[in-house]
Coordinates of C-alpha atoms and ligand atoms in Angstrom, one line a residue:
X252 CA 199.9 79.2 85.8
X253 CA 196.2 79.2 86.7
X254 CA 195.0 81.4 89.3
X255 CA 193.9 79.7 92.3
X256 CA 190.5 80.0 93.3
X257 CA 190.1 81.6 96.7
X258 CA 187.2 81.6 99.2
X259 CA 186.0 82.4 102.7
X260 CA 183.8 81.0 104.9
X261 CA 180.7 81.8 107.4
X262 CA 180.1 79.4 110.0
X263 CA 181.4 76.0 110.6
X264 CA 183.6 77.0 113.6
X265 CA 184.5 75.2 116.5
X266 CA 181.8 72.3 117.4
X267 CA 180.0 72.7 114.3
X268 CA 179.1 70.0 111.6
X269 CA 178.5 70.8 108.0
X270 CA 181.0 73.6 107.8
X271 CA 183.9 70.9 107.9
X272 CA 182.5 68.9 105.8
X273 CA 182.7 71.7 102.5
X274 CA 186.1 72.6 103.3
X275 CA 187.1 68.8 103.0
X276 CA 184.3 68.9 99.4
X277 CA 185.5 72.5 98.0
X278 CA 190.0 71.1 98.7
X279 CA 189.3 67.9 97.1
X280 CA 190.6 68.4 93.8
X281 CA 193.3 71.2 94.8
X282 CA 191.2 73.6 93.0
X283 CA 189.8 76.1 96.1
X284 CA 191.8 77.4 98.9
X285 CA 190.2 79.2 102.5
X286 CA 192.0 81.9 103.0
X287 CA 189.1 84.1 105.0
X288 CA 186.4 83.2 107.2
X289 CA 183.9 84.6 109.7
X290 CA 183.3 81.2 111.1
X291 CA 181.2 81.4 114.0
X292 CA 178.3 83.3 115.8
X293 CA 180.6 85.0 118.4
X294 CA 183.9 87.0 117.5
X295 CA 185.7 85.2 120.0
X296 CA 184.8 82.0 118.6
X297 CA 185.2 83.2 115.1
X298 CA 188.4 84.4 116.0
X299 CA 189.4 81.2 118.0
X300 CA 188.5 78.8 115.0
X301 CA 190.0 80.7 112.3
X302 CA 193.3 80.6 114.2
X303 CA 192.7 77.1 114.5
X304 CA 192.5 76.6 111.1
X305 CA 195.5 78.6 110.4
X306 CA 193.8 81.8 108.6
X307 CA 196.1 84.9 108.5
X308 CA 195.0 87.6 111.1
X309 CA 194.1 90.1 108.9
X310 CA 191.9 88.0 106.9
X311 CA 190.2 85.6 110.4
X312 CA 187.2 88.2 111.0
X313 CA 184.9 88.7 113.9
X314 CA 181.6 88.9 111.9
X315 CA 181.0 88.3 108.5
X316 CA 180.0 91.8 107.8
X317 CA 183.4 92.5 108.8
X318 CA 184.7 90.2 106.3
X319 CA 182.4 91.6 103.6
X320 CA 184.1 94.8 104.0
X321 CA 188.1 93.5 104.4
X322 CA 187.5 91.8 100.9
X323 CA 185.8 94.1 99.3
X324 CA 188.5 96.4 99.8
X325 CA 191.3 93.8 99.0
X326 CA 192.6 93.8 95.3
X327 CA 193.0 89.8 96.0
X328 CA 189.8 90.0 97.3
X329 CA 188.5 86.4 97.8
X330 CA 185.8 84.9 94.4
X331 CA 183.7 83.3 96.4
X332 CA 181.9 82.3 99.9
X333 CA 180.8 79.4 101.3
X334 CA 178.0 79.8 103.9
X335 CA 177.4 77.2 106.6
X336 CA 175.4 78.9 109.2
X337 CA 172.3 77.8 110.5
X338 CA 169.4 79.0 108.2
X339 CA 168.0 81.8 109.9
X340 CA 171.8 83.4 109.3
X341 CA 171.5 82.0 105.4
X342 CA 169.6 85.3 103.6
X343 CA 171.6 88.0 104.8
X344 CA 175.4 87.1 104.0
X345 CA 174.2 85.3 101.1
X346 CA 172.4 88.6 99.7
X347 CA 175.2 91.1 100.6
X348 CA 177.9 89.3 99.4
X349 CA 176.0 88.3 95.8
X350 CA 175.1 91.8 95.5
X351 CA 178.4 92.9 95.8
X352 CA 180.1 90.4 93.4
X353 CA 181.5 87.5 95.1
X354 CA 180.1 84.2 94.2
X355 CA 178.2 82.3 96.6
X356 CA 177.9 78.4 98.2
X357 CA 174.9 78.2 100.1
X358 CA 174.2 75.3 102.2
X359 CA 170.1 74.0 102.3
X360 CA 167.3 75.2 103.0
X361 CA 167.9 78.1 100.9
X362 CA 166.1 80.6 102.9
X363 CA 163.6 80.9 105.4
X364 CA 160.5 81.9 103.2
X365 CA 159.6 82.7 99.4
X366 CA 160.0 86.5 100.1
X367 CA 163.2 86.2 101.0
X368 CA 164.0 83.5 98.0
X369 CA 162.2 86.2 95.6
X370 CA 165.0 88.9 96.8
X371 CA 167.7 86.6 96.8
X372 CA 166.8 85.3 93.3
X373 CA 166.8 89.3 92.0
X374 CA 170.5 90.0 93.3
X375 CA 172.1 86.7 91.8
X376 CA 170.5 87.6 88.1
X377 CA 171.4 91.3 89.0
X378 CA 174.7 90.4 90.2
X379 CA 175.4 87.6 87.3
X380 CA 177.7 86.1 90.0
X381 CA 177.7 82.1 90.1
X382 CA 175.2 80.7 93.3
X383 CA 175.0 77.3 94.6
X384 CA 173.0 76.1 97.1
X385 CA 174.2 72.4 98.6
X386 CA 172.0 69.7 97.8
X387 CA 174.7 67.6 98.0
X388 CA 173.0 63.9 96.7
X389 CA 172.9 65.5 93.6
X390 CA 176.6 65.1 93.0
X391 CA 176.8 61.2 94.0
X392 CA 177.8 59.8 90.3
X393 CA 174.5 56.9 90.2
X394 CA 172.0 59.7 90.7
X395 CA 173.8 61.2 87.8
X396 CA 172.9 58.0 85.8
X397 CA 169.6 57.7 87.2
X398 CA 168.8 61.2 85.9
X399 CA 169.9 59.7 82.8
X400 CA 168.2 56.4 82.8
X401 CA 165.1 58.7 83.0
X402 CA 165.3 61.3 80.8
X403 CA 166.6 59.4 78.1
X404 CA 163.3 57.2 78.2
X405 CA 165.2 53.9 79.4
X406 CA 162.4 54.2 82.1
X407 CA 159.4 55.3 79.9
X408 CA 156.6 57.1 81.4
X409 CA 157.2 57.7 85.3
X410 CA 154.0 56.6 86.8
X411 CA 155.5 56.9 90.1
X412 CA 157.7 58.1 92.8
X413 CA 159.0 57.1 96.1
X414 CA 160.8 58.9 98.1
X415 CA 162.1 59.4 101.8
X416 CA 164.4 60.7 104.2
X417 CA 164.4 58.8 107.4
X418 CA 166.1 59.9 110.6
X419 CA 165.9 58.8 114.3
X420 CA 168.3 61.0 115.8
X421 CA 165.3 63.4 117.0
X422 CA 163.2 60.8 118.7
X423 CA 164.6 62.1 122.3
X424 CA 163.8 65.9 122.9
X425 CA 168.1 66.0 122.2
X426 CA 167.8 69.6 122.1
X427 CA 166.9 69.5 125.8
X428 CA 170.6 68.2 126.3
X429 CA 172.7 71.3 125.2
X430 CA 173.2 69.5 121.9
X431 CA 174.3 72.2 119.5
X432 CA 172.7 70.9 116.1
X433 CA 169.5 69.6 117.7
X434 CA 169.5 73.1 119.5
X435 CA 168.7 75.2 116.6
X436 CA 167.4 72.8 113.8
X437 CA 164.4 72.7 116.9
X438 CA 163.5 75.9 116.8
X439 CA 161.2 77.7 114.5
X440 CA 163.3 81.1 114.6
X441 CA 166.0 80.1 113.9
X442 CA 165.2 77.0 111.4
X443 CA 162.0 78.1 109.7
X444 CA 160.8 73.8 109.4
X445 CA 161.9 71.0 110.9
X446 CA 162.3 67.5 109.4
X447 CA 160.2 69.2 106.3
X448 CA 162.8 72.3 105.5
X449 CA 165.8 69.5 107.0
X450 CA 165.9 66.7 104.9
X451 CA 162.5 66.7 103.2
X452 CA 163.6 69.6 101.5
X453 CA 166.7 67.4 100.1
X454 CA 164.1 64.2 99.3
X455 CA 162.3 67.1 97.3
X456 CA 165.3 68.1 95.4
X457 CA 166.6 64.5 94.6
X458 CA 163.2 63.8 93.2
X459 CA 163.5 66.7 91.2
X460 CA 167.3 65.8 89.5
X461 CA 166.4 62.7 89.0
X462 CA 162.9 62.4 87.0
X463 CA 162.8 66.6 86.3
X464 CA 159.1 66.1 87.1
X465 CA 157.3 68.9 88.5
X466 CA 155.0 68.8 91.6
X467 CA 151.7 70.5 90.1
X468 CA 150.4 70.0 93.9
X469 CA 150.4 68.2 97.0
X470 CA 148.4 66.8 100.2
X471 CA 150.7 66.9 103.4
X472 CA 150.2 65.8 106.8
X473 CA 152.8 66.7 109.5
X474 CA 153.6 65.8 112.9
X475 CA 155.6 66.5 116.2
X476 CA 156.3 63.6 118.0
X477 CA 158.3 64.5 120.6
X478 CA 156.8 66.4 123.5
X479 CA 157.6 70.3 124.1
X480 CA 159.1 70.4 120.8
X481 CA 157.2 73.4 118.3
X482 CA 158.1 72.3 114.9
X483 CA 157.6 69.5 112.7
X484 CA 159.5 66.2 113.1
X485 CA 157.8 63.7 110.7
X486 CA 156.2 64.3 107.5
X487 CA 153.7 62.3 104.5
X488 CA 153.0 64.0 101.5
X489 CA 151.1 62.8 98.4
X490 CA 153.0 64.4 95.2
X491 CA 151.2 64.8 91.9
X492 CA 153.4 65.6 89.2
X493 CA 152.6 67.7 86.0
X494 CA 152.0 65.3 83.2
X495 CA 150.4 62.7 85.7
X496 CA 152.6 61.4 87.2
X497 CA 152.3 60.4 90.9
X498 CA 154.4 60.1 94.5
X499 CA 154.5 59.7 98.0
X500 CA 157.3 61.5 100.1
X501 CA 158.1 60.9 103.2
X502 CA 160.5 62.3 105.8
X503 CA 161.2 61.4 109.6
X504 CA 163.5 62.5 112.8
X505 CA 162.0 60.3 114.9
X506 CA 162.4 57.0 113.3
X507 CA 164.3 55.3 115.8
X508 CA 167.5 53.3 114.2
X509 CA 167.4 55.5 110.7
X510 CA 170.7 56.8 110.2
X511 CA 170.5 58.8 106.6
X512 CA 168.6 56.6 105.2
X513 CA 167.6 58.8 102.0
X514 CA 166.3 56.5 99.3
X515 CA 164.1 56.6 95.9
X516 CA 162.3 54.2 93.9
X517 CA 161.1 55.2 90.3
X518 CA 158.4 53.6 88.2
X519 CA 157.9 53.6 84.4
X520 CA 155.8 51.8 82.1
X521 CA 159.5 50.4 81.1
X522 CA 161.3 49.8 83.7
X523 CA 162.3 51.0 87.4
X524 CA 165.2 52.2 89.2
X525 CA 166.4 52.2 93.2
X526 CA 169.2 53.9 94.6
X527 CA 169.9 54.4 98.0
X528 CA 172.2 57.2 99.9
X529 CA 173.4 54.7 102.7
X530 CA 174.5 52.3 99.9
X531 CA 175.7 55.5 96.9
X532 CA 177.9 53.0 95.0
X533 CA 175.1 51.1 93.8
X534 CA 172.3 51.9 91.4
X535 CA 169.2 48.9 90.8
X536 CA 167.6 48.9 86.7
X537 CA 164.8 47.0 86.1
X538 CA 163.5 46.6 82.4
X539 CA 160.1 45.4 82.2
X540 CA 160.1 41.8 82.0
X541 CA 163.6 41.5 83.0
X542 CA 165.8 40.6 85.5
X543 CA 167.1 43.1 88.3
X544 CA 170.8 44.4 86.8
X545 CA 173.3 46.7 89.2
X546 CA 174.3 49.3 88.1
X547 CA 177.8 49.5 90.3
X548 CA 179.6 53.2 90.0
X549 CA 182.1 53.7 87.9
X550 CA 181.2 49.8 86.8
X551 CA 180.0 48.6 83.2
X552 CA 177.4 50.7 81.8
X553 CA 177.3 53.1 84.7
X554 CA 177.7 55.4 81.9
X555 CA 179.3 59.3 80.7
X556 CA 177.5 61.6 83.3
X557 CA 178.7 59.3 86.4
X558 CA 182.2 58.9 85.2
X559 CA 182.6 62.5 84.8
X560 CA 182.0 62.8 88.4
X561 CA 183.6 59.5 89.7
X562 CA 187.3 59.6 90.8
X563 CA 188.3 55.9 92.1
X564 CA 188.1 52.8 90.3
X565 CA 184.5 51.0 90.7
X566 CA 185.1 48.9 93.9
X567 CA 186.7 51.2 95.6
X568 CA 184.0 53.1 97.7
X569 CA 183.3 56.8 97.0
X570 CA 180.6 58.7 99.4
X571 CA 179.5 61.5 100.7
X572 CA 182.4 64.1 100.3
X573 CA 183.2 63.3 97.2
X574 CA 179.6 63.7 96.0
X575 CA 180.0 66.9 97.6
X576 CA 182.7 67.7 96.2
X577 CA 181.2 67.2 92.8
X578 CA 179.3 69.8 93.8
X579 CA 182.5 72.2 94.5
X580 CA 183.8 70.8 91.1
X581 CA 180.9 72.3 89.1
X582 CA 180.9 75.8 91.2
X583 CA 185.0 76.3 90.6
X584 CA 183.9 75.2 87.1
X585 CA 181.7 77.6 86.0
X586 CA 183.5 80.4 88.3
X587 CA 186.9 79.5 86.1
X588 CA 185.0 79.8 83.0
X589 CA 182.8 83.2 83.9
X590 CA 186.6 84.5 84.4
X591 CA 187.8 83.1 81.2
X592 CA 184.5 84.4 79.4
X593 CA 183.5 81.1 78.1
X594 CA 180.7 78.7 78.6
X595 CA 181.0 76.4 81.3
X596 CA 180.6 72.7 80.6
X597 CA 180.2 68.9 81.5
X598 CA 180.1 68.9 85.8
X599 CA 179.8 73.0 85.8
X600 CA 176.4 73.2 84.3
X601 CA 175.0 70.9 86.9
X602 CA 174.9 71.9 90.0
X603 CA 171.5 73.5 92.4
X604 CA 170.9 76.9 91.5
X605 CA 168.9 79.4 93.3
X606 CA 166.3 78.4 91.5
X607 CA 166.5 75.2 93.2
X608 CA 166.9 76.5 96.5
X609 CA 164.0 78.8 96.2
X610 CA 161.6 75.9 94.7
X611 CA 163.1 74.1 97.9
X612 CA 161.5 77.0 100.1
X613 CA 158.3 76.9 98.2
X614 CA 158.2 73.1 98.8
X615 CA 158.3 73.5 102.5
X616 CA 155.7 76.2 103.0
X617 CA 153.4 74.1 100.6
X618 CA 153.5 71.4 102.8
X619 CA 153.2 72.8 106.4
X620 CA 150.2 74.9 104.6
X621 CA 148.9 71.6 103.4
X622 CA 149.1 69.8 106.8
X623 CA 148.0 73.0 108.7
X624 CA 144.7 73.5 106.6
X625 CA 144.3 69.6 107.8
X626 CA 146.0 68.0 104.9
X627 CA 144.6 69.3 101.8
X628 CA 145.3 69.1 98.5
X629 CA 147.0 72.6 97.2
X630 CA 148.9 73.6 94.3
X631 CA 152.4 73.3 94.5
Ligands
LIG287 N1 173.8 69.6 102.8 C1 173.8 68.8 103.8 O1 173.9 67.6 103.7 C2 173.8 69.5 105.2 C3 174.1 68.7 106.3 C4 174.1 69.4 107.5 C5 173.7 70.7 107.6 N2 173.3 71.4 106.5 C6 172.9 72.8 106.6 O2 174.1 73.5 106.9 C7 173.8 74.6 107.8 C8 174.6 74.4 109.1 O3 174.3 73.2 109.7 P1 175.2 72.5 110.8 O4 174.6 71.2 111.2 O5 176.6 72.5 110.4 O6 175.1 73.6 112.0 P2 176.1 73.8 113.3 O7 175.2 74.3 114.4 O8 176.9 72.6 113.5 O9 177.1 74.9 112.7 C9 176.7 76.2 112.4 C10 177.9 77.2 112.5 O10 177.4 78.5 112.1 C11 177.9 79.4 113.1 N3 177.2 80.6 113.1 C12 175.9 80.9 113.5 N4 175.6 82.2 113.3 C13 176.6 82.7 112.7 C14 176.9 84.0 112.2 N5 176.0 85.0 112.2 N6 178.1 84.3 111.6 C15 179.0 83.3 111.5 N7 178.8 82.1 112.0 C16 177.7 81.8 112.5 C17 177.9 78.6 114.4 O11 178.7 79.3 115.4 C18 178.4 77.3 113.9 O12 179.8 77.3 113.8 C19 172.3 74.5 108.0 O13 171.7 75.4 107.1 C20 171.9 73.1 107.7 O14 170.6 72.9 107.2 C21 173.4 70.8 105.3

């Protein structure tokens, strides 16, 4: 019988968002159980949430450095940890815990600066342990076949990119109100950026799966909108692109009736694509001098790559966990085959690396450097 693979968990304790969300992505195919956790910012808390989610006593821990220590000295220690803190509590679990061997799921943005992404980047070649950071929209199957649309030259030449992550959750000051997520992702300590390092950050990486274009530099101009608040809540950046390519990204909190509306339009001298998060189960082509064709998933010609990472029939919806859990898919992947000394393959070769994460963290200094210098263009 296979071995299960076994995990613990920092953060997502009672009240908070994202952390629920992986445990639903990393169970989804039976393939990952929680058995540990540190799961909040207080050891009561922690203690009261692990409970709740029915994690043994000796193995619900008060801190996470506590739980660093109870698995390391475990012979069924746990192979990996999912963190799901918010980001100023990202580089210090995710360092010690690579550095001493367990593989690590790191939720977005990375880290809080470069330095930190620099050290971080060390340990996990050190360490050789498997690292993924969650930029989730990678795993939806139609960004799959967009990514494939593009590189195989379907698209030609990209000429240009749009891109942007609109939000209007932010356009009160919501963190006035208690409200837990608005609380910290408001606050420069303990998020680094706002909208930027939030979801620009993640508009940033889809651009980057998608076309593999690199930014060679950029021209930013950020805002705050809301009064009293002291970090960025709206962004414009002009992207150029090695090769000469160009794009426009935008990102926004305070765009008042914008849900998650992540979308990205790309431009060849052959054709063009559109795909949009709110809408995942669809993918627009269009040749030049040809009509519009959908692309539905799982659908005629949605192609190899997105059925890999497609589950239902096409018409039945799929969404946002189980594009996260194609993520999960492609960490238990390559942490089965590191174990079994092989190669990984197919979905476990494609997930965000650190070296995604840490061209994340590079992205959003860029751009608040851009904007702050009065929107300049700098190298990337
Ligand atoms: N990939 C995505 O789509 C996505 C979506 C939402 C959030 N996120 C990211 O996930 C992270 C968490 O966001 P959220 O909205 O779930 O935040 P949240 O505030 O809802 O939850 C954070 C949790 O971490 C806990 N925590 C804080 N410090 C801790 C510590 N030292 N040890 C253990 N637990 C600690 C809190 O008690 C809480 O349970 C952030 O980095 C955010 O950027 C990613």
């Amino acid at each position: 019988m296979t071995k299960p693979i076994t995990y613990g968990m920092i953060g997502g304790g009672q009240g908070a968002f994202i952390g629920a969300v992986h445990r639903m992505a990393a169970s989804l195919d039976h393939q990952a159980r929680l058995v540990a956790g540190a799961l909040s910012s207080t050891p009561e808390k922690s203690l009261a949430s692990g409970r709740d989610l029915g994690l043994p006593d000796d193995r619900n821990y008060p801190t996470w450095q506590a739980m660093l220590e109870g698995e390391q000295a475990r012979p069924d220690r746990i192979d990996f940890v999912s963190i799901v803190t918010p980001n100023h509590a990202h580089f210090e679990p995710a360092n010690a815990f690579a550095a001493a061997g367990f593989h690590v799921v790191l939720d977005k943005p990375m880290v809080l600066n470069s330095g930190q992404a620099a050290t971080l980047a060390a340990t996990v070649a050190k360490s050789g342990v498997v690292f993924a950071v969650t930029y989730n929209y990678t795993g939806y199957p139609l960004v799959k076949k967009a990514a494939d649309l593009v590189r195989s030259g379907t698209l030609g030449v990209v000429r240009k990119v749009f891109v942007e992550y609109h939000q209007g959750w932010l356009a009160t000051p919501l963190e006035a109100t208690g409200q837990k997520q608005a609380g910290w992702r408001t606050d420069p300590k303990r998020a680094g950026a706002g909208a930027v390092g939030d979801i620009g950050s993640h508009a940033e990486n889809l651009v980057a799966t998608i076309t593999g274009l690199e930014i060679e530099s950029l021209c930013a101009d950020a805002a705050t909108f809301v009064p009293g608040r002291t970090i960025d809540d709206d962004a414009a950046v002009l992207l150029r692109f090695k090769g000469g390519a160009k794009g426009v990204l935008t990102c926004s909190q305070v765009c008042v009736g914008e849900e998650n509306n992540l979308s990205i339009r790309v431009y060849g001298s052959e054709g063009a694509l559109a795909w949009r998060q709110e809408n995942p189960n669809e993918l627009w082509h269009t040749p030049r001098d040809q009509p519009r064709r959908l692309i539905t998933r799982a659908g005629a010609d949605a192609g190899p790559q997105a059925a890999a990472a497609t589950r239902l029939p096409s018409g039945h919806p799929e969404g946002f966990i189980e594009a996260f859990a194609n993520v999960y898919r492609g960490v238990i992947g390559a942490i089965r085959a590191k174990r079994e000394g092989r190669t990984p393959d197919g979905l476990a070769t494609q997930f965000p690396t650190v070296h995604d994460g840490a061209r994340g963290v590079r992205f959003i200094e860029r751009v608040l450097e851009s904007s702050a210098r009065g929107g300049v263009w700098i190298p990337a």
